[in-house]
């Protein structure tokens, strides 16, 4: 039916380490250093669950990993159609890796739509496991196949494994009292078992997970476990799979510590909880559900025992209004959203700037404008975060680099908010939010002390000797105003959206006072202490600097590694703080002949840098809802070096 050109190992940039084993009566086992697998099917086929379980077992095994879930925006997209395809890509290795991989070595296609939607990404020689039960004439015609791709030679050059997944699953579950349709729903577990056999993944965690997930329906749990075992046994016994593979733990990739697999949204949630504990403040989330930020609301609602209170508001405006009220009341206040929600929250963000209260605005960016691409990633909210309010309303901006880094970025955003009494933007995106990687669980003594002193007494003596409280009397170092809890005796004060007189907080329409307050609020943000930008210039003689921010870190770093492996000199730096910029940024930019800025937008950071530093930064942009590929960036950077 097909010709085998090369194994997955040979497709993984020389992934075969060289060890092969084959004992009498046993199948051959090959050792690889990395593998990229993509599960694809209808949005109702459980591809995200399948990928997540394979990821969890891979993490427990000790591999480094990176994932890319990709699914439709519709709750139940039309079955068997190209827009309805859901996929999950996992890259795992015995060494440090940075991205979910450019192209899969193994594609599991549950139907014709999944095959057609993903085949363009699959390199020749890769393995394709196809659920032949779904390749009916009608299903193939629905996606534009005039003839079966399993028979017309179009898949020659791939190693194709035709497997009747649905039939085998139904047969394995015939002892259970299930209809064919209900039994067939477990075909994703059959596929998971087969892939678990192929790559020697642990199984105990999946069995425990299924029994927990279906604790109230033990028969369903046992049926799924039976399908999972059937898939494993099929791989062990069928002649179509003559080889299994091993990817050793990444024992040298990680510093010593306790690790777990974590997604960006989960890491961010834990970072917010940790920040609340380190600040010794109750954590309050005022939020309205929106993709891809809703997981943070779901997660934080589970942690009342850590002093977390969550409020699912009726809309975005109510969510941030409640959060700002909580900040006034002395909580570490958070609101979570995506780009459309930021637009709705903009007036209240401006109010928070005027009130000078700590507030975290977590923006999990997605493709826009308007509703845009709810389940796809983008970095196009930077200018909105920087300028998207009326008047001069500066707000600090922090951006995490990786899923695990969302934890540290949340703590850093909280540090700035409580220290300088200001709202702070935390710009993550869909790629970081849904992707996952290993995370070292930190010891509590590694976390910063974020405790603040609330105002407890008067702070100003009037000319007549009267002791009073001035709500806008500032710390001379941070320019932060005092944080007074309402109801504290003697500290009654006025704040609000109308301009206030410096010091007293009385309403003021005086032009000179307004000018002073505007400049003071700007100076407070400009003077926030952030670390200098670190530059990775291994050779010391690079003329090209590639500068990134946010989730482009992984693809940029992987691309730089590829270039250096070929003898090219290139420097790399990555921004966490986007407002204010690190103080040495201008000097760094002027050090290089060329500066290339890859962004998943049309050049927003490049626009800011050109305006502020008058540097001829070159944009490299992508806005297709997907993250950059390392090879794509490596090619672009090589052209920039040689151009």
Coordinates of C-alpha atoms in Angstrom, one line a residue:
X1 CA 0.0 0.0 0.0
X2 CA 2.8 2.4 0.9
X3 CA 6.5 2.6 0.8
X4 CA 8.6 3.2 3.9
X5 CA 11.3 5.8 3.3
X6 CA 12.6 6.3 6.8
X7 CA 11.6 5.8 10.4
X8 CA 10.5 8.6 12.8
X9 CA 14.0 8.5 14.2
X10 CA 15.5 9.5 10.9
X11 CA 13.0 12.3 10.6
X12 CA 14.0 13.8 13.9
X13 CA 17.2 15.6 12.8
X14 CA 19.4 12.5 13.4
X15 CA 17.3 11.4 16.4
X16 CA 18.7 7.8 16.4
X17 CA 21.2 7.6 19.2
X18 CA 22.3 4.3 17.8
X19 CA 21.0 1.7 20.2
X20 CA 18.8 -1.0 18.9
X21 CA 17.7 -4.2 20.7
X22 CA 15.9 -7.3 19.4
X23 CA 15.7 -10.5 21.4
X24 CA 14.4 -13.8 20.3
X25 CA 10.6 -13.6 20.1
X26 CA 10.6 -9.9 20.8
X27 CA 10.1 -6.8 18.6
X28 CA 12.9 -4.5 17.8
X29 CA 13.3 -1.5 20.1
X30 CA 15.1 1.6 18.8
X31 CA 16.3 4.5 21.0
X32 CA 15.5 8.0 19.8
X33 CA 16.6 11.3 21.3
X34 CA 13.3 13.1 20.5
X35 CA 9.9 12.5 18.9
X36 CA 7.0 14.7 17.7
X37 CA 3.5 13.2 17.8
X38 CA 0.3 14.8 16.7
X39 CA -3.1 13.4 17.5
X40 CA -5.9 14.7 15.2
X41 CA -9.6 14.0 14.9
X42 CA -13.0 15.6 15.3
X43 CA -13.4 18.0 18.2
X44 CA -15.6 15.3 19.8
X45 CA -13.0 12.5 19.4
X46 CA -11.2 13.4 22.6
X47 CA -7.9 14.5 21.0
X48 CA -7.1 17.0 23.7
X49 CA -7.7 14.5 26.4
X50 CA -5.6 11.9 24.6
X51 CA -2.7 14.3 24.1
X52 CA -3.0 15.5 27.7
X53 CA -2.8 11.9 29.0
X54 CA 0.2 11.0 26.8
X55 CA 1.8 14.3 28.0
X56 CA 1.2 13.5 31.7
X57 CA 2.8 10.1 31.4
X58 CA 5.7 11.5 29.4
X59 CA 6.3 14.1 32.1
X60 CA 6.2 11.5 34.9
X61 CA 8.7 9.4 32.9
X62 CA 11.1 12.4 33.0
X63 CA 11.3 13.6 29.4
X64 CA 11.5 17.3 28.6
X65 CA 8.5 18.2 26.6
X66 CA 6.5 21.0 24.9
X67 CA 2.9 20.8 23.7
X68 CA 0.6 22.6 21.2
X69 CA -3.1 22.0 21.6
X70 CA -5.0 23.3 18.5
X71 CA -8.8 23.1 18.5
X72 CA -11.9 24.9 16.9
X73 CA -13.6 27.8 18.6
X74 CA -17.0 26.1 18.3
X75 CA -18.1 24.0 21.3
X76 CA -19.0 21.2 18.9
X77 CA -17.8 21.9 15.5
X78 CA -19.4 20.1 12.5
X79 CA -18.2 16.5 12.6
X80 CA -16.0 15.3 9.7
X81 CA -15.3 18.7 8.4
X82 CA -12.0 20.5 8.0
X83 CA -13.0 23.4 10.4
X84 CA -14.0 20.8 12.9
X85 CA -10.5 19.2 13.2
X86 CA -8.9 19.2 16.7
X87 CA -5.3 18.3 17.2
X88 CA -2.7 18.0 19.9
X89 CA 1.0 18.0 19.2
X90 CA 3.6 16.8 21.7
X91 CA 7.4 17.1 21.4
X92 CA 9.4 15.1 23.9
X93 CA 13.1 14.4 24.3
X94 CA 16.0 13.2 26.3
X95 CA 17.4 16.7 26.3
X96 CA 16.4 20.3 26.7
X97 CA 13.8 21.4 24.1
X98 CA 12.0 24.7 23.5
X99 CA 9.1 24.2 21.1
X100 CA 6.3 21.7 20.3
X101 CA 8.3 20.9 17.1
X102 CA 8.0 22.1 13.5
X103 CA 6.6 18.9 12.0
X104 CA 5.3 15.6 13.5
X105 CA 7.2 12.3 13.1
X106 CA 3.9 10.5 13.9
X107 CA 0.4 11.6 12.9
X108 CA -2.6 9.8 14.3
X109 CA -5.6 10.7 12.0
X110 CA -9.0 9.6 13.3
X111 CA -10.8 10.5 10.0
X112 CA -10.3 11.9 6.5
X113 CA -10.7 15.5 7.7
X114 CA -7.9 15.0 10.2
X115 CA -5.7 13.5 7.6
X116 CA -6.3 16.3 5.0
X117 CA -6.0 19.1 7.5
X118 CA -2.6 17.9 8.8
X119 CA -0.9 16.1 6.0
X120 CA 0.8 19.2 4.7
X121 CA 2.8 19.4 8.0
X122 CA 4.0 15.8 7.9
X123 CA 7.4 15.2 6.4
X124 CA 8.0 12.4 4.0
X125 CA 9.0 9.2 5.8
X126 CA 7.0 10.0 8.9
X127 CA 4.5 7.5 10.3
X128 CA 0.8 7.9 9.8
X129 CA -1.7 5.9 11.8
X130 CA -5.1 6.0 10.1
X131 CA -8.5 5.0 11.5
X132 CA -9.7 3.2 8.4
X133 CA -13.3 2.7 9.8
X134 CA -14.0 6.4 9.2
X135 CA -12.8 6.5 5.6
X136 CA -16.3 6.0 4.0
X137 CA -17.0 7.4 0.6
X138 CA -19.3 10.1 2.1
X139 CA -16.8 11.1 4.8
X140 CA -14.0 11.4 2.2
X141 CA -16.2 13.5 -0.2
X142 CA -17.1 15.8 2.6
X143 CA -13.5 17.0 2.7
X144 CA -12.8 16.9 -1.0
X145 CA -11.2 13.5 -1.5
X146 CA -12.4 12.1 -4.9
X147 CA -10.6 8.8 -4.2
X148 CA -9.3 7.2 -1.1
X149 CA -5.9 8.6 -0.1
X150 CA -5.2 5.2 1.4
X151 CA -5.4 3.6 -2.1
X152 CA -4.6 6.2 -4.7
X153 CA -0.8 6.4 -4.0
X154 CA -0.9 9.9 -2.6
X155 CA 0.5 8.6 0.7
X156 CA 3.4 6.8 -0.9
X157 CA 6.6 8.0 0.8
X158 CA 5.0 7.8 4.2
X159 CA 4.9 4.8 6.5
X160 CA 1.2 4.3 6.8
X161 CA -0.5 2.0 9.3
X162 CA -4.1 1.4 8.4
X163 CA -5.9 0.4 11.7
X164 CA -9.6 -0.1 12.1
X165 CA -9.6 1.7 15.5
X166 CA -13.4 1.9 15.9
X167 CA -13.9 -1.8 15.1
X168 CA -11.1 -3.0 17.3
X169 CA -12.4 -0.8 20.2
X170 CA -15.9 -2.1 19.8
X171 CA -14.6 -5.7 19.8
X172 CA -12.5 -5.1 22.9
X173 CA -15.5 -3.7 24.7
X174 CA -18.1 -6.4 23.7
X175 CA -18.3 -7.7 27.3
X176 CA -19.5 -4.3 28.4
X177 CA -23.2 -3.3 28.1
X178 CA -22.5 -0.6 25.6
X179 CA -24.0 0.3 22.2
X180 CA -21.7 0.3 19.3
X181 CA -21.8 4.1 19.3
X182 CA -21.0 4.4 23.0
X183 CA -18.2 1.8 22.7
X184 CA -16.7 3.6 19.7
X185 CA -16.3 6.7 21.8
X186 CA -13.4 5.0 23.5
X187 CA -11.3 4.7 20.3
X188 CA -9.2 7.6 21.5
X189 CA -8.1 5.4 24.5
X190 CA -7.3 2.6 22.1
X191 CA -5.1 5.0 20.1
X192 CA -3.5 6.2 23.4
X193 CA -2.7 2.6 24.3
X194 CA -1.2 1.9 21.0
X195 CA 1.0 5.0 21.1
X196 CA 1.9 4.3 24.7
X197 CA 3.2 0.9 23.6
X198 CA 5.1 2.4 20.6
X199 CA 7.0 4.8 22.9
X200 CA 7.1 2.8 26.1
X201 CA 5.1 5.2 28.1
X202 CA 4.0 4.4 31.7
X203 CA 0.3 3.3 32.0
X204 CA -0.5 3.5 35.7
X205 CA -1.2 7.2 35.7
X206 CA -3.8 6.9 32.9
X207 CA -5.6 4.0 34.6
X208 CA -5.7 6.1 37.8
X209 CA -6.9 9.1 35.9
X210 CA -9.7 7.3 34.2
X211 CA -11.0 5.7 37.4
X212 CA -11.0 9.2 39.1
X213 CA -12.6 10.9 36.1
X214 CA -15.4 8.4 35.9
X215 CA -15.6 7.6 39.6
X216 CA -19.4 7.9 39.5
X217 CA -19.6 5.7 36.4
X218 CA -17.2 2.8 37.2
X219 CA -18.4 0.8 34.2
X220 CA -17.4 3.6 31.9
X221 CA -14.0 3.9 33.6
X222 CA -13.4 0.2 33.2
X223 CA -14.5 0.3 29.5
X224 CA -12.0 3.0 28.8
X225 CA -9.2 1.2 30.6
X226 CA -10.1 -1.9 28.6
X227 CA -9.8 0.0 25.4
X228 CA -6.5 1.5 26.5
X229 CA -5.1 -2.0 27.3
X230 CA -6.5 -3.3 23.9
X231 CA -4.6 -0.6 22.1
X232 CA -1.4 -1.5 24.0
X233 CA -1.9 -5.2 23.2
X234 CA -2.6 -4.5 19.6
X235 CA 0.8 -2.8 19.2
X236 CA 2.5 -5.7 21.0
X237 CA 0.9 -8.4 18.8
X238 CA 0.3 -7.0 15.3
X239 CA 2.9 -7.5 12.6
X240 CA 2.2 -4.0 11.2
X241 CA 4.1 -2.4 14.1
X242 CA 7.5 -4.2 14.0
X243 CA 9.4 -1.6 16.0
X244 CA 8.8 0.3 19.2
X245 CA 10.8 3.2 20.4
X246 CA 12.4 4.5 23.6
X247 CA 13.2 8.1 24.5
X248 CA 15.2 8.2 27.7
X249 CA 14.5 10.6 30.5
X250 CA 16.1 14.1 30.2
X251 CA 18.3 13.5 33.2
X252 CA 20.8 16.2 32.3
X253 CA 18.3 18.9 31.1
X254 CA 17.0 20.0 34.5
X255 CA 18.5 21.3 37.7
X256 CA 17.8 19.2 40.8
X257 CA 14.3 19.5 42.1
X258 CA 10.8 18.3 42.1
X259 CA 9.1 18.7 38.7
X260 CA 5.6 18.5 37.4
X261 CA 4.0 19.1 34.0
X262 CA 2.2 22.4 33.9
X263 CA 0.3 24.6 31.4
X264 CA 0.7 28.3 31.2
X265 CA -2.7 29.1 32.7
X266 CA -2.2 26.7 35.6
X267 CA 1.3 28.2 36.2
X268 CA -0.2 31.7 36.1
X269 CA -2.9 30.6 38.6
X270 CA -0.4 29.2 41.0
X271 CA 1.8 32.3 40.6
X272 CA -1.2 34.5 41.6
X273 CA -1.9 32.3 44.6
X274 CA 1.8 32.4 45.6
X275 CA 1.8 36.2 45.2
X276 CA -1.2 36.6 47.5
X277 CA 0.5 34.4 50.1
X278 CA 3.8 36.3 49.8
X279 CA 2.0 39.6 50.1
X280 CA 0.0 38.3 53.0
X281 CA -3.1 39.6 51.2
X282 CA -6.4 37.9 50.3
X283 CA -6.5 37.2 46.5
X284 CA -9.6 38.4 44.7
X285 CA -10.5 37.6 41.1
X286 CA -13.2 39.5 39.4
X287 CA -13.7 37.9 36.0
X288 CA -16.0 37.1 33.1
X289 CA -15.4 33.8 31.2
X290 CA -13.6 34.3 27.9
X291 CA -11.3 32.0 25.8
X292 CA -8.5 31.4 26.4
X293 CA -8.4 32.9 29.9
X294 CA -11.3 31.0 31.5
X295 CA -9.1 28.3 32.9
X296 CA -7.6 30.7 35.4
X297 CA -11.1 31.4 36.8
X298 CA -11.8 27.7 37.0
X299 CA -8.5 27.0 38.8
X300 CA -8.6 29.8 41.3
X301 CA -12.1 28.9 42.3
X302 CA -10.7 25.7 43.7
X303 CA -8.4 27.4 46.2
X304 CA -10.5 29.1 48.9
X305 CA -8.3 27.4 51.4
X306 CA -5.5 29.8 50.3
X307 CA -7.6 32.9 50.9
X308 CA -8.7 33.1 47.3
X309 CA -12.1 34.6 46.4
X310 CA -13.5 34.4 42.9
X311 CA -16.4 36.2 41.4
X312 CA -17.8 35.3 38.0
X313 CA -19.4 38.6 36.9
X314 CA -22.2 39.2 34.5
X315 CA -19.8 41.0 32.1
X316 CA -16.3 42.2 31.6
X317 CA -17.0 45.7 33.1
X318 CA -18.5 44.2 36.2
X319 CA -15.6 41.9 36.6
X320 CA -12.9 44.6 36.7
X321 CA -15.2 46.9 38.7
X322 CA -15.5 44.3 41.4
X323 CA -11.7 43.7 41.3
X324 CA -10.9 47.4 41.6
X325 CA -13.3 47.6 44.6
X326 CA -11.4 44.7 46.2
X327 CA -8.1 46.5 45.7
X328 CA -9.6 49.5 47.4
X329 CA -10.6 47.2 50.3
X330 CA -7.0 45.8 50.7
X331 CA -7.0 42.7 48.5
X332 CA -4.5 41.6 45.9
X333 CA -7.0 42.1 43.1
X334 CA -6.9 40.4 39.7
X335 CA -9.1 40.5 36.6
X336 CA -8.6 38.0 33.7
X337 CA -9.6 38.4 30.1
X338 CA -8.5 38.4 26.5
X339 CA -8.3 41.2 23.9
X340 CA -12.0 42.0 23.5
X341 CA -12.4 42.1 27.2
X342 CA -9.5 44.5 27.6
X343 CA -11.4 46.9 25.3
X344 CA -14.4 46.7 27.6
X345 CA -12.3 47.1 30.7
X346 CA -10.4 50.2 29.5
X347 CA -12.3 52.8 31.3
X348 CA -11.9 51.1 34.6
X349 CA -8.2 50.5 34.0
X350 CA -8.0 54.3 33.5
X351 CA -9.8 54.7 36.8
X352 CA -7.3 52.4 38.5
X353 CA -4.5 54.6 37.1
X354 CA -6.2 57.6 38.7
X355 CA -6.9 55.9 42.0
X356 CA -3.4 54.5 42.0
X357 CA -4.4 51.1 43.4
X358 CA -2.7 47.8 42.7
X359 CA -4.6 45.7 40.2
X360 CA -3.5 42.9 37.9
X361 CA -5.0 42.8 34.4
X362 CA -4.2 39.4 32.9
X363 CA -4.7 39.4 29.2
X364 CA -4.4 36.0 27.5
X365 CA -4.1 37.2 24.0
X366 CA -5.8 35.6 21.0
X367 CA -6.3 36.4 17.3
X368 CA -8.4 39.5 16.7
X369 CA -9.9 42.0 16.0
X370 CA -13.4 41.7 17.6
X371 CA -14.2 38.0 18.3
X372 CA -11.4 37.0 15.9
X373 CA -9.9 33.6 16.4
X374 CA -10.8 32.7 20.0
X375 CA -8.7 29.5 20.2
X376 CA -5.7 30.7 18.2
X377 CA -2.7 32.6 19.4
X378 CA -1.5 36.2 18.7
X379 CA 0.6 38.9 20.3
X380 CA -1.4 41.8 19.0
X381 CA -2.6 43.4 22.2
X382 CA 0.7 45.1 23.1
X383 CA -0.2 48.6 21.8
X384 CA -3.7 48.2 23.4
X385 CA -2.1 47.5 26.7
X386 CA 0.4 50.4 26.3
X387 CA -2.0 53.1 25.0
X388 CA -5.6 51.8 25.0
X389 CA -7.1 54.3 27.5
X390 CA -8.2 57.9 27.3
X391 CA -5.8 60.5 28.6
X392 CA -2.2 59.9 29.8
X393 CA -2.7 56.6 31.6
X394 CA 0.6 54.7 31.8
X395 CA 0.4 51.1 32.9
X396 CA 3.4 48.7 33.5
X397 CA 3.5 45.6 31.2
X398 CA 5.0 42.2 32.0
X399 CA 5.1 39.3 29.6
X400 CA 6.0 35.6 30.4
X401 CA 8.3 33.6 28.0
X402 CA 7.2 30.0 28.5
X403 CA 4.3 28.1 30.1
X404 CA 6.3 27.5 33.3
X405 CA 7.5 31.1 33.3
X406 CA 3.9 32.3 33.7
X407 CA 4.3 31.5 37.4
X408 CA 7.3 33.9 37.9
X409 CA 5.7 36.5 35.6
X410 CA 2.6 36.6 37.8
X411 CA 4.7 37.2 40.9
X412 CA 6.7 39.9 39.2
X413 CA 3.5 41.7 38.1
X414 CA 2.2 41.5 41.6
X415 CA 5.5 42.9 43.0
X416 CA 5.2 45.9 40.7
X417 CA 1.5 46.4 41.5
X418 CA 1.8 46.5 45.3
X419 CA 5.1 48.3 45.5
X420 CA 4.2 51.1 43.1
X421 CA 0.4 51.2 43.7
X422 CA -0.5 50.8 40.0
X423 CA -2.5 48.5 37.7
X424 CA -0.2 46.2 35.8
X425 CA -0.8 44.3 32.6
X426 CA 0.3 40.7 32.4
X427 CA 0.4 39.7 28.7
X428 CA 0.3 36.0 28.1
X429 CA -1.3 34.3 25.0
X430 CA -3.1 31.3 23.8
X431 CA 0.1 29.4 22.9
X432 CA 1.5 29.8 26.4
X433 CA -1.9 29.4 28.1
X434 CA -2.7 26.0 26.6
X435 CA 0.8 24.7 26.0
X436 CA 2.7 22.8 28.8
X437 CA 6.2 21.9 29.9
X438 CA 8.0 20.6 33.0
X439 CA 8.1 23.1 35.9
X440 CA 10.4 22.9 38.9
X441 CA 8.3 23.5 42.0
X442 CA 10.0 26.3 43.9
X443 CA 10.7 26.3 47.7
X444 CA 8.8 29.0 49.4
X445 CA 12.0 30.6 50.6
X446 CA 12.9 31.3 47.0
X447 CA 9.9 33.5 46.5
X448 CA 10.1 37.3 47.1
X449 CA 8.7 39.0 50.2
X450 CA 5.8 41.1 48.8
X451 CA 4.4 42.3 52.1
X452 CA 3.2 45.9 52.2
X453 CA 2.5 48.3 55.0
X454 CA -1.0 49.7 54.9
X455 CA -1.4 53.3 56.1
X456 CA -2.2 53.2 59.9
X457 CA -2.1 56.8 60.9
X458 CA -1.9 60.4 59.9
X459 CA 1.0 61.4 57.6
X460 CA 0.9 65.2 57.3
X461 CA 1.0 68.1 59.6
X462 CA -0.9 71.2 58.5
X463 CA 0.3 74.8 59.1
X464 CA -1.9 75.0 62.2
X465 CA -0.3 71.8 63.6
X466 CA -3.3 69.6 62.9
X467 CA -2.4 66.0 62.0
X468 CA -4.2 64.7 58.9
X469 CA -4.1 61.9 56.4
X470 CA -3.2 62.8 52.8
X471 CA -4.1 60.0 50.4
X472 CA -1.7 61.3 47.7
X473 CA 1.3 62.0 49.8
X474 CA 4.0 59.9 48.1
X475 CA 6.9 57.7 49.0
X476 CA 9.9 59.6 47.8
X477 CA 11.6 56.5 46.3
X478 CA 8.7 54.8 44.5
X479 CA 6.3 57.7 44.2
X480 CA 3.6 55.3 45.5
X481 CA 0.7 56.8 47.5
X482 CA -0.3 55.3 50.8
X483 CA -2.7 52.4 50.7
X484 CA -5.4 53.0 53.4
X485 CA -8.0 50.4 54.2
X486 CA -11.5 52.0 54.2
X487 CA -12.9 52.1 57.7
X488 CA -9.5 52.7 59.4
X489 CA -10.2 55.4 62.1
X490 CA -8.9 58.8 61.1
X491 CA -7.9 57.8 57.6
X492 CA -11.1 58.9 55.8
X493 CA -10.1 60.1 52.4
X494 CA -11.4 60.9 48.9
X495 CA -10.4 59.1 45.7
X496 CA -12.1 58.9 42.4
X497 CA -11.9 59.5 38.7
X498 CA -12.0 63.3 38.7
X499 CA -8.5 64.8 38.9
X500 CA -7.2 65.1 42.5
X501 CA -5.1 67.7 44.1
X502 CA -1.6 66.5 44.9
X503 CA -1.3 65.4 48.4
X504 CA -4.8 66.2 49.8
X505 CA -6.8 64.3 47.2
X506 CA -9.3 67.1 47.0
X507 CA -11.0 67.6 43.6
X508 CA -8.9 69.9 41.5
X509 CA -9.4 71.6 38.1
X510 CA -6.2 73.6 38.4
X511 CA -4.2 73.3 35.2
X512 CA -0.8 73.3 36.9
X513 CA -1.9 70.6 39.3
X514 CA -3.2 68.5 36.5
X515 CA 0.1 68.9 34.6
X516 CA 2.0 67.9 37.8
X517 CA -0.2 64.8 38.5
X518 CA 0.1 63.6 34.9
X519 CA 3.8 63.9 35.0
X520 CA 4.1 62.3 38.4
X521 CA 2.1 59.3 37.4
X522 CA 4.3 58.9 34.3
X523 CA 7.4 59.3 36.4
X524 CA 6.2 56.6 38.8
X525 CA 6.0 54.1 35.9
X526 CA 9.2 55.2 34.3
X527 CA 11.1 54.8 37.6
X528 CA 10.0 51.2 38.3
X529 CA 13.0 49.1 39.0
X530 CA 13.3 46.3 36.5
X531 CA 16.4 44.1 35.7
X532 CA 18.7 45.1 32.9
X533 CA 18.2 43.2 29.7
X534 CA 20.6 40.2 29.4
X535 CA 22.1 39.5 26.0
X536 CA 23.1 36.0 24.9
X537 CA 26.0 36.7 22.6
X538 CA 28.1 33.5 22.8
X539 CA 30.7 34.5 20.3
X540 CA 31.0 38.1 21.3
X541 CA 31.3 39.2 17.6
X542 CA 27.7 39.0 16.4
X543 CA 26.4 41.8 14.3
X544 CA 22.8 40.7 14.4
X545 CA 20.6 40.8 17.5
X546 CA 17.3 39.0 17.5
X547 CA 15.0 40.5 20.1
X548 CA 11.7 39.0 21.2
X549 CA 9.0 39.2 23.8
X550 CA 6.5 36.8 25.2
X551 CA 5.9 33.4 23.7
X552 CA 8.3 33.8 20.8
X553 CA 11.1 32.9 23.2
X554 CA 11.0 29.2 22.4
X555 CA 11.0 29.4 18.6
X556 CA 13.6 32.2 18.6
X557 CA 15.9 30.3 20.9
X558 CA 15.6 27.1 18.9
X559 CA 16.3 29.0 15.7
X560 CA 19.4 30.7 17.2
X561 CA 20.7 27.3 18.3
X562 CA 20.3 26.0 14.8
X563 CA 22.2 28.9 13.4
X564 CA 25.0 28.6 15.9
X565 CA 25.3 24.9 15.2
X566 CA 26.2 25.8 11.6
X567 CA 28.8 28.4 12.7
X568 CA 26.7 31.5 12.4
X569 CA 27.2 34.3 15.0
X570 CA 23.9 35.7 16.3
X571 CA 23.0 37.4 19.5
X572 CA 19.7 37.0 21.3
X573 CA 17.8 38.9 23.9
X574 CA 14.2 38.6 25.3
X575 CA 12.1 41.3 27.0
X576 CA 10.0 40.5 30.0
X577 CA 9.3 44.1 30.9
X578 CA 7.7 46.1 28.1
X579 CA 6.8 49.2 30.1
X580 CA 9.0 50.4 31.4
X581 CA 11.7 49.0 29.2
X582 CA 15.0 47.9 30.9
X583 CA 17.3 50.9 31.3
X584 CA 20.1 49.4 29.2
X585 CA 17.8 48.5 26.2
X586 CA 18.8 51.5 24.2
X587 CA 22.5 50.8 24.6
X588 CA 22.0 47.1 23.7
X589 CA 20.1 48.0 20.5
X590 CA 22.9 50.4 19.3
X591 CA 25.5 47.7 19.9
X592 CA 24.4 45.7 16.8
X593 CA 24.4 46.5 13.1
X594 CA 21.0 44.8 12.6
X595 CA 18.1 44.1 15.0
X596 CA 15.4 41.7 14.0
X597 CA 12.2 41.5 16.0
X598 CA 9.9 38.4 15.4
X599 CA 6.4 39.0 16.5
X600 CA 3.0 37.4 16.1
X601 CA 1.5 40.8 15.1
X602 CA 2.4 43.3 12.4
X603 CA 5.3 44.9 14.2
X604 CA 4.0 46.4 17.5
X605 CA 7.2 46.1 19.6
X606 CA 9.2 47.2 16.6
X607 CA 7.1 50.3 16.3
X608 CA 7.7 51.2 19.9
X609 CA 11.5 50.7 19.7
X610 CA 11.8 52.7 16.5
X611 CA 9.9 55.6 18.1
X612 CA 11.8 55.5 21.4
X613 CA 15.3 54.6 20.4
X614 CA 15.4 55.6 16.7
X615 CA 16.8 52.2 15.8
X616 CA 16.1 50.7 12.3
X617 CA 14.6 47.5 13.7
X618 CA 13.5 45.0 11.2
X619 CA 10.1 43.3 11.8
X620 CA 9.5 39.6 11.0
X621 CA 5.8 39.0 11.5
X622 CA 3.2 36.3 11.5
X623 CA -0.5 36.5 12.2
X624 CA -1.9 33.1 11.2
X625 CA -3.0 32.1 14.7
X626 CA -0.1 29.7 15.1
X627 CA 3.3 30.0 16.8
X628 CA 6.5 30.4 14.8
X629 CA 8.4 27.4 13.6
X630 CA 12.1 27.2 14.5
X631 CA 13.2 26.4 10.9
X632 CA 11.1 29.2 9.6
X633 CA 12.8 31.7 11.9
X634 CA 16.3 30.2 11.3
X635 CA 15.9 30.8 7.6
X636 CA 14.7 34.4 8.1
X637 CA 17.6 35.2 10.5
X638 CA 20.2 33.6 8.2
X639 CA 18.9 35.8 5.3
X640 CA 19.2 38.8 7.6
X641 CA 22.8 37.9 8.5
X642 CA 23.8 37.5 4.9
X643 CA 21.6 40.2 3.5

